[in-house]
mmCIF file of C-alpha atoms in Angstrom:
data_model
loop_
_atom_site.group_PDB
_atom_site.id
_atom_site.type_symbol
_atom_site.label_atom_id
_atom_site.label_comp_id
_atom_site.label_asym_id
_atom_site.label_seq_id
_atom_site.Cartn_x
_atom_site.Cartn_y
_atom_site.Cartn_z
ATOM 1 C CA UNK V 1 98.121 44.301 71.091
ATOM 2 C CA UNK V 2 97.759 45.644 67.044
ATOM 3 C CA UNK V 3 95.101 47.527 66.052
ATOM 4 C CA UNK V 4 94.455 48.300 62.261
ATOM 5 C CA UNK V 5 94.948 52.140 61.945
ATOM 6 C CA UNK V 6 91.892 53.309 59.908
ATOM 7 C CA UNK V 7 92.873 56.995 59.873
ATOM 8 C CA UNK V 8 96.861 57.963 60.260
ATOM 9 C CA UNK V 9 95.954 61.700 60.502
ATOM 10 C CA UNK V 10 93.552 61.491 63.761
ATOM 11 C CA UNK V 11 95.099 58.523 65.297
ATOM 12 C CA UNK V 12 91.987 56.356 65.057
ATOM 13 C CA UNK V 13 92.257 52.401 64.651
ATOM 14 C CA UNK V 14 89.700 49.463 64.992
ATOM 15 C CA UNK V 15 89.662 45.959 66.651
ATOM 16 C CA UNK V 16 87.530 43.371 67.491
ATOM 17 C CA UNK V 17 86.420 42.368 70.595
ATOM 18 C CA UNK V 18 88.612 39.194 70.133
ATOM 19 C CA UNK V 19 91.618 41.037 69.798
ATOM 20 C CA UNK V 20 91.330 42.386 73.212
ATOM 21 C CA UNK V 21 93.689 40.770 75.846
ATOM 22 C CA UNK V 22 91.973 39.489 78.741
ATOM 23 C CA UNK V 23 93.455 42.305 81.331
ATOM 24 C CA UNK V 24 92.191 44.680 78.908
ATOM 25 C CA UNK V 25 88.472 43.244 79.320
ATOM 26 C CA UNK V 26 88.715 42.661 83.040
ATOM 27 C CA UNK V 27 89.902 46.527 83.285
ATOM 28 C CA UNK V 28 87.097 47.884 81.194
ATOM 29 C CA UNK V 29 84.741 45.363 82.954
ATOM 30 C CA UNK V 30 85.777 46.531 86.239
ATOM 31 C CA UNK V 31 85.727 49.725 85.585
ATOM 32 C CA UNK V 32 82.016 50.065 84.342
ATOM 33 C CA UNK V 33 81.095 48.702 87.810
ATOM 34 C CA UNK V 34 77.763 47.048 86.736
ATOM 35 C CA UNK V 35 76.259 44.174 84.994
ATOM 36 C CA UNK V 36 77.443 45.473 81.323
ATOM 37 C CA UNK V 37 78.962 43.177 78.627
ATOM 38 C CA UNK V 38 82.047 43.709 76.967
ATOM 39 C CA UNK V 39 79.955 43.771 73.803
ATOM 40 C CA UNK V 40 78.830 47.149 74.474
ATOM 41 C CA UNK V 41 82.410 48.668 74.375
ATOM 42 C CA UNK V 42 82.202 50.902 71.393
ATOM 43 C CA UNK V 43 85.397 52.602 71.743
ATOM 44 C CA UNK V 44 88.669 53.350 74.366
ATOM 45 C CA UNK V 45 91.749 55.314 74.217
ATOM 46 C CA UNK V 46 95.208 53.873 74.237
ATOM 47 C CA UNK V 47 97.078 56.400 75.743
ATOM 48 C CA UNK V 48 100.535 53.870 75.216
ATOM 49 C CA UNK V 49 99.945 54.022 71.461
ATOM 50 C CA UNK V 50 97.835 57.419 71.287
ATOM 51 C CA UNK V 51 95.010 55.693 69.425
ATOM 52 C CA UNK V 52 91.509 56.129 69.613
ATOM 53 C CA UNK V 53 90.240 52.463 69.270
ATOM 54 C CA UNK V 54 86.704 51.729 68.004
ATOM 55 C CA UNK V 55 85.240 48.342 68.603
ATOM 56 C CA UNK V 56 84.355 46.968 65.366
ATOM 57 C CA UNK V 57 82.072 44.234 66.245
ATOM 58 C CA UNK V 58 79.491 46.808 67.764
ATOM 59 C CA UNK V 59 76.405 47.628 66.336
ATOM 60 C CA UNK V 60 77.258 51.673 66.626
ATOM 61 C CA UNK V 61 80.649 51.175 64.789
ATOM 62 C CA UNK V 62 79.907 53.379 61.922
ATOM 63 C CA UNK V 63 77.817 55.978 63.872
ATOM 64 C CA UNK V 64 80.726 56.160 66.380
ATOM 65 C CA UNK V 65 83.442 56.098 63.732
ATOM 66 C CA UNK V 66 81.552 59.187 61.844
ATOM 67 C CA UNK V 67 81.401 60.660 64.990
ATOM 68 C CA UNK V 68 85.153 60.329 66.267
ATOM 69 C CA UNK V 69 85.986 61.376 62.715
ATOM 70 C CA UNK V 70 83.749 64.768 62.885
ATOM 71 C CA UNK V 71 85.011 65.504 66.659
ATOM 72 C CA UNK V 72 88.658 65.099 66.442
ATOM 73 C CA UNK V 73 88.543 66.749 63.353
ATOM 74 C CA UNK V 74 86.450 70.075 64.220
ATOM 75 C CA UNK V 75 86.851 73.028 66.287
ATOM 76 C CA UNK V 76 85.531 73.975 69.460
ATOM 77 C CA UNK V 77 82.224 75.034 68.168
ATOM 78 C CA UNK V 78 81.579 71.735 66.354
ATOM 79 C CA UNK V 79 82.940 69.470 69.054
ATOM 80 C CA UNK V 80 80.394 71.473 71.697
ATOM 81 C CA UNK V 81 77.379 71.007 69.039
ATOM 82 C CA UNK V 82 78.243 67.178 69.050
ATOM 83 C CA UNK V 83 78.373 66.955 72.528
ATOM 84 C CA UNK V 84 75.080 68.539 73.206
ATOM 85 C CA UNK V 85 73.166 66.647 70.228
ATOM 86 C CA UNK V 86 74.729 63.191 70.963
ATOM 87 C CA UNK V 87 71.964 60.331 70.709
ATOM 88 C CA UNK V 88 71.689 59.098 74.148
ATOM 89 C CA UNK V 89 73.566 55.686 72.956
ATOM 90 C CA UNK V 90 76.886 57.454 72.283
ATOM 91 C CA UNK V 91 76.680 60.434 74.953
ATOM 92 C CA UNK V 92 79.245 58.552 77.172
ATOM 93 C CA UNK V 93 81.800 57.842 73.646
ATOM 94 C CA UNK V 94 81.305 61.625 73.060
ATOM 95 C CA UNK V 95 82.466 62.512 76.525
ATOM 96 C CA UNK V 96 85.465 59.915 76.009
ATOM 97 C CA UNK V 97 86.343 61.915 72.552
ATOM 98 C CA UNK V 98 86.718 65.364 74.914
ATOM 99 C CA UNK V 99 88.754 63.404 77.143
ATOM 100 C CA UNK V 100 90.838 61.967 73.986
ATOM 101 C CA UNK V 101 91.350 65.363 72.229
ATOM 102 C CA UNK V 102 92.406 67.001 75.349
ATOM 103 C CA UNK V 103 94.849 64.423 76.410
ATOM 104 C CA UNK V 104 95.975 64.836 72.905
ATOM 105 C CA UNK V 105 96.498 68.888 73.433
ATOM 106 C CA UNK V 106 97.948 68.603 76.785
ATOM 107 C CA UNK V 107 100.581 65.922 75.323
ATOM 108 C CA UNK V 108 101.635 67.949 72.416
ATOM 109 C CA UNK V 109 101.874 71.136 74.557
ATOM 110 C CA UNK V 110 104.271 69.147 77.406
ATOM 111 C CA UNK V 111 106.188 67.861 74.234
ATOM 112 C CA UNK V 112 106.586 71.276 73.146
ATOM 113 C CA UNK V 113 107.479 72.707 76.456
ATOM 114 C CA UNK V 114 110.173 69.672 76.899
ATOM 115 C CA UNK V 115 111.739 70.401 74.127
ATOM 116 C CA UNK V 116 112.402 74.049 74.955
ATOM 117 C CA UNK V 117 115.087 73.738 77.775
ATOM 118 C CA UNK V 118 115.860 76.328 80.111
ATOM 119 C CA UNK V 119 119.489 78.058 80.993
ATOM 120 C CA UNK V 120 120.659 78.111 84.647
ATOM 121 C CA UNK V 121 118.763 81.820 84.816
ATOM 122 C CA UNK V 122 115.691 80.562 83.628
ATOM 123 C CA UNK V 123 115.968 77.447 85.978
ATOM 124 C CA UNK V 124 116.197 79.333 89.553
ATOM 125 C CA UNK V 125 113.890 81.799 88.416
ATOM 126 C CA UNK V 126 111.055 79.535 87.445
ATOM 127 C CA UNK V 127 112.342 77.852 91.043
ATOM 128 C CA UNK V 128 111.729 81.271 92.384
ATOM 129 C CA UNK V 129 108.325 81.322 91.256
ATOM 130 C CA UNK V 130 107.461 77.959 92.487
ATOM 131 C CA UNK V 131 108.604 78.979 96.200
ATOM 132 C CA UNK V 132 105.965 81.604 95.702
ATOM 133 C CA UNK V 133 103.140 81.811 97.804
ATOM 134 C CA UNK V 134 100.377 82.251 95.510
ATOM 135 C CA UNK V 135 100.510 79.581 93.156
ATOM 136 C CA UNK V 136 98.382 81.270 90.872
ATOM 137 C CA UNK V 137 100.009 84.371 90.906
ATOM 138 C CA UNK V 138 103.596 82.429 90.134
ATOM 139 C CA UNK V 139 101.790 80.913 87.240
ATOM 140 C CA UNK V 140 100.723 84.568 85.908
ATOM 141 C CA UNK V 141 104.314 85.764 86.705
ATOM 142 C CA UNK V 142 105.794 82.786 84.835
ATOM 143 C CA UNK V 143 103.305 83.441 81.681
ATOM 144 C CA UNK V 144 104.346 86.860 81.333
ATOM 145 C CA UNK V 145 108.257 86.149 81.973
ATOM 146 C CA UNK V 146 107.990 83.994 78.874
ATOM 147 C CA UNK V 147 106.035 86.525 77.056
ATOM 148 C CA UNK V 148 108.839 89.260 77.991
ATOM 149 C CA UNK V 149 111.548 86.240 77.202
ATOM 150 C CA UNK V 150 109.816 85.941 73.725
ATOM 151 C CA UNK V 151 109.591 89.388 72.375
ATOM 152 C CA UNK V 152 113.271 89.731 73.793
ATOM 153 C CA UNK V 153 114.234 87.059 71.707
ATOM 154 C CA UNK V 154 112.548 88.451 68.355
ATOM 155 C CA UNK V 155 113.783 91.761 68.792
ATOM 156 C CA UNK V 156 117.118 90.343 69.023
ATOM 157 C CA UNK V 157 116.641 88.198 65.889
ATOM 158 C CA UNK V 158 115.722 91.094 64.202
ATOM 159 C CA UNK V 159 118.529 93.579 65.040
ATOM 160 C CA UNK V 160 120.784 90.386 63.795
ATOM 161 C CA UNK V 161 119.293 90.304 60.302
ATOM 162 C CA UNK V 162 119.530 94.064 60.186
#
């Protein structure tokens, strides 16, 4: 499946209903669980390609494009306002935009975390925390330990630069 990318920065693409595969159409209709028609599809998120894909055949295409652009480039207050004031026809689309925003944020943070490898001592410490009986305390302790470790690294850099 290839989409036409229309906003590289925000990773927004468009496609026609005829560009969708039978499997995609089947999945959309099955997930909706009612008598909706595939022509009512306004947008969807392709997790694999990390693209928000708009249906250019939908009557609301221009509205959805403006909303998606404003939402994905907006700050917290702007996104909250858009969700609150969304016209009835695109409320579900705005909810999807919030999910897309969160997916992208989580993916970015996961990428950052995966690229900061642990040494043996840190691995043992993390294993110890995983075995903690209270998971909330374990997360708090891990966060604080990360902050302390970061401070120590920064201090070591400053001493080295002197």
